Amino acid sequence: MAATETLTAERILEATEEVLRRHGPAKATVVDVARALGVSHGSVYRHFRTKAALREAVTKRWLDRTSEALGGIADDASRDPESRLRDWLAALFAAKRRKAGDDPELFATYSVLAGEQVQAVGEHITELTGQLTRIVADGVAAGVFHGVDPATGARAVFQATGRFHDPGYVAEWSTPEADTDFEAAVDLLVRGLRA
Amino acid sequence: MAATETLTAERILEATEEVLRRHGPAKATVVDVARALGVSHGSVYRHFRTKAALREAVTKRWLDRTSEALGGIADDASRDPESRLRDWLAALFAAKRRKAGDDPELFATYSVLAGEQVQAVGEHITELTGQLTRIVADGVAAGVFHGVDPATGARAVFQATGRFHDPGYVAEWSTPEADTDFEAAVDLLVRGLRA
């Protein structure tokens, strides 16, 4: 690290991701990251007190990138709820596919980390289903969706589209049927909400 | 093996399952199974020419147990299609849960085998979605389900309920929310088919 640069948490997390990309999920200890940055591990410890805290923070950062990108669709009250729901689900699928396709090894590494970081993943899913709940609630308020509790409906939609965002299905995302399957699932779910 | 018993393919597959139960997915070669039966491996080779053929046959037998149990619900034309659809999905979830709960190690072993036996699993999914297609087609013919191609709708329903039958979700099946989540998913999908 150039001595003039300030060692921020964000710079440490960038370096952590680079260590993970190069060396896989077993790496990314505080010491590995300090070495990559050319700083003492004490400097890193001032930001992340343990290996567990560092791994949690880098996983959270990875997951937050997806939820932040989707938040704008969820909260755009100027658009009709059905289109927002379709766009939100398509954007989630596209974001996951992009992550998996652009850098398969990093995606696999983060899938391993996500398996360890039960709390961070739980918070991520809560954030995403919260966004979906706002869309469904707007649809109920607008009289477009019927007979469904927004939180229950959102949770059902999120789970029913797991094939298109759960990393366990990554191998399906590049099959020739993936887009048709996605459209059929979303159509059926939207029809269920409108019914 | 008692000399008076005939060595049938079914007896070999029973012994293979027992070898898998005791020793895990790496086992179940022709030689392992012959030893367990107290016969020469030549006797087993007369039924299964390779280790691959034996592993495929035992996986297929395991998968067929589920699809045979569900076939009766799919083909009971005397019942209304919506109830049959709900019962069929509930029976699939129950069968998977029972297999996973009664013998978790054997379930994990078969999950590994299923990961290897792409063709057997593909045929199993084709059989199950074929059953679902017959139910949806009966619903369309009866005017209960609308605006859906039976095969497309069945495939979408099967995929959207993956959380409740895909072995990758086994950890979710014993959570307190599992039954409520299942009901919410099925309700939403049935509403979509009725819309």
PDB file of C-alpha atoms in Angstrom, chain B residues 24-98:
ATOM      1  CA  GLY B  24     -21.936 -44.425   2.252  1.00  0.00           C
ATOM      2  CA  PRO B  25     -21.999 -43.346  -1.381  1.00  0.00           C
ATOM      3  CA  ALA B  26     -18.390 -44.260  -2.186  1.00  0.00           C
ATOM      4  CA  LYS B  27     -19.298 -47.934  -1.710  1.00  0.00           C
ATOM      5  CA  ALA B  28     -21.736 -50.079  -3.670  1.00  0.00           C
ATOM      6  CA  THR B  29     -19.406 -51.564  -6.212  1.00  0.00           C
ATOM      7  CA  VAL B  30     -20.305 -54.959  -7.654  1.00  0.00           C
ATOM      8  CA  VAL B  31     -17.656 -56.566  -5.431  1.00  0.00           C
ATOM      9  CA  ASP B  32     -18.969 -54.909  -2.235  1.00  0.00           C
ATOM     10  CA  VAL B  33     -22.458 -56.127  -3.003  1.00  0.00           C
ATOM     11  CA  ALA B  34     -21.372 -59.662  -3.896  1.00  0.00           C
ATOM     12  CA  ARG B  35     -19.511 -59.872  -0.594  1.00  0.00           C
ATOM     13  CA  ALA B  36     -22.577 -58.667   1.335  1.00  0.00           C
ATOM     14  CA  LEU B  37     -24.705 -61.341  -0.371  1.00  0.00           C
ATOM     15  CA  GLY B  38     -22.100 -64.054   0.090  1.00  0.00           C
ATOM     16  CA  VAL B  39     -22.031 -64.803  -3.635  1.00  0.00           C
ATOM     17  CA  SER B  40     -19.335 -64.536  -6.289  1.00  0.00           C
ATOM     18  CA  HIS B  41     -19.076 -61.218  -8.059  1.00  0.00           C
ATOM     19  CA  GLY B  42     -19.658 -63.147 -11.302  1.00  0.00           C
ATOM     20  CA  SER B  43     -23.202 -63.865 -10.077  1.00  0.00           C
ATOM     21  CA  VAL B  44     -23.871 -60.184  -9.578  1.00  0.00           C
ATOM     22  CA  TYR B  45     -22.290 -59.302 -12.938  1.00  0.00           C
ATOM     23  CA  ARG B  46     -24.877 -61.508 -14.663  1.00  0.00           C
ATOM     24  CA  HIS B  47     -27.489 -58.929 -13.549  1.00  0.00           C
ATOM     25  CA  PHE B  48     -25.432 -55.712 -13.544  1.00  0.00           C
ATOM     26  CA  ARG B  49     -22.513 -55.639 -15.920  1.00  0.00           C
ATOM     27  CA  THR B  50     -20.748 -52.634 -14.393  1.00  0.00           C
ATOM     28  CA  LYS B  51     -20.563 -50.629 -11.192  1.00  0.00           C
ATOM     29  CA  ALA B  52     -22.170 -47.745 -13.119  1.00  0.00           C
ATOM     30  CA  ALA B  53     -25.139 -49.941 -14.116  1.00  0.00           C
ATOM     31  CA  LEU B  54     -25.609 -51.095 -10.514  1.00  0.00           C
ATOM     32  CA  ARG B  55     -25.475 -47.555  -9.127  1.00  0.00           C
ATOM     33  CA  GLU B  56     -27.891 -46.327 -11.758  1.00  0.00           C
ATOM     34  CA  ALA B  57     -30.349 -49.150 -11.055  1.00  0.00           C
ATOM     35  CA  VAL B  58     -30.336 -48.612  -7.295  1.00  0.00           C
ATOM     36  CA  THR B  59     -30.829 -44.847  -7.724  1.00  0.00           C
ATOM     37  CA  LYS B  60     -33.681 -45.448 -10.170  1.00  0.00           C
ATOM     38  CA  ARG B  61     -35.345 -47.853  -7.711  1.00  0.00           C
ATOM     39  CA  TRP B  62     -35.132 -45.226  -4.961  1.00  0.00           C
ATOM     40  CA  LEU B  63     -36.626 -42.528  -7.196  1.00  0.00           C
ATOM     41  CA  ASP B  64     -39.317 -44.849  -8.609  1.00  0.00           C
ATOM     42  CA  ARG B  65     -40.661 -45.531  -5.115  1.00  0.00           C
ATOM     43  CA  THR B  66     -41.738 -41.877  -4.950  1.00  0.00           C
ATOM     44  CA  SER B  67     -43.204 -41.602  -8.445  1.00  0.00           C
ATOM     45  CA  GLU B  68     -45.147 -44.870  -8.124  1.00  0.00           C
ATOM     46  CA  ALA B  69     -46.750 -43.689  -4.887  1.00  0.00           C
ATOM     47  CA  LEU B  70     -47.830 -40.437  -6.570  1.00  0.00           C
ATOM     48  CA  GLY B  71     -49.114 -41.997  -9.775  1.00  0.00           C
ATOM     49  CA  GLY B  72     -52.329 -43.100  -8.093  1.00  0.00           C
ATOM     50  CA  ILE B  73     -53.226 -39.517  -7.175  1.00  0.00           C
ATOM     51  CA  ALA B  74     -52.367 -38.213 -10.643  1.00  0.00           C
ATOM     52  CA  ASP B  75     -54.522 -40.774 -12.402  1.00  0.00           C
ATOM     53  CA  ASP B  76     -57.593 -40.747 -10.160  1.00  0.00           C
ATOM     54  CA  ALA B  77     -59.931 -39.098 -12.659  1.00  0.00           C
ATOM     55  CA  SER B  78     -62.866 -39.484 -10.267  1.00  0.00           C
ATOM     56  CA  ARG B  79     -61.533 -36.648  -8.080  1.00  0.00           C
ATOM     57  CA  ASP B  80     -61.546 -32.927  -8.843  1.00  0.00           C
ATOM     58  CA  PRO B  81     -58.281 -31.636 -10.342  1.00  0.00           C
ATOM     59  CA  GLU B  82     -57.602 -28.920  -7.762  1.00  0.00           C
ATOM     60  CA  SER B  83     -57.755 -31.368  -4.824  1.00  0.00           C
ATOM     61  CA  ARG B  84     -55.637 -33.845  -6.756  1.00  0.00           C
ATOM     62  CA  LEU B  85     -53.045 -31.151  -7.452  1.00  0.00           C
ATOM     63  CA  ARG B  86     -52.910 -30.138  -3.786  1.00  0.00           C
ATOM     64  CA  ASP B  87     -52.756 -33.759  -2.626  1.00  0.00           C
ATOM     65  CA  TRP B  88     -50.118 -34.683  -5.166  1.00  0.00           C
ATOM     66  CA  LEU B  89     -47.830 -31.811  -4.071  1.00  0.00           C
ATOM     67  CA  ALA B  90     -48.442 -32.611  -0.396  1.00  0.00           C
ATOM     68  CA  ALA B  91     -47.720 -36.311  -1.006  1.00  0.00           C
ATOM     69  CA  LEU B  92     -44.460 -35.457  -2.793  1.00  0.00           C
ATOM     70  CA  PHE B  93     -43.358 -33.207   0.071  1.00  0.00           C
ATOM     71  CA  ALA B  94     -44.385 -35.844   2.640  1.00  0.00           C
ATOM     72  CA  ALA B  95     -42.544 -38.629   0.793  1.00  0.00           C
ATOM     73  CA  LYS B  96     -39.340 -36.587   0.595  1.00  0.00           C
ATOM     74  CA  ARG B  97     -39.579 -35.547   4.228  1.00  0.00           C
ATOM     75  CA  ARG B  98     -40.195 -39.125   5.307  1.00  0.00           C
TER      76      ARG B  98
END
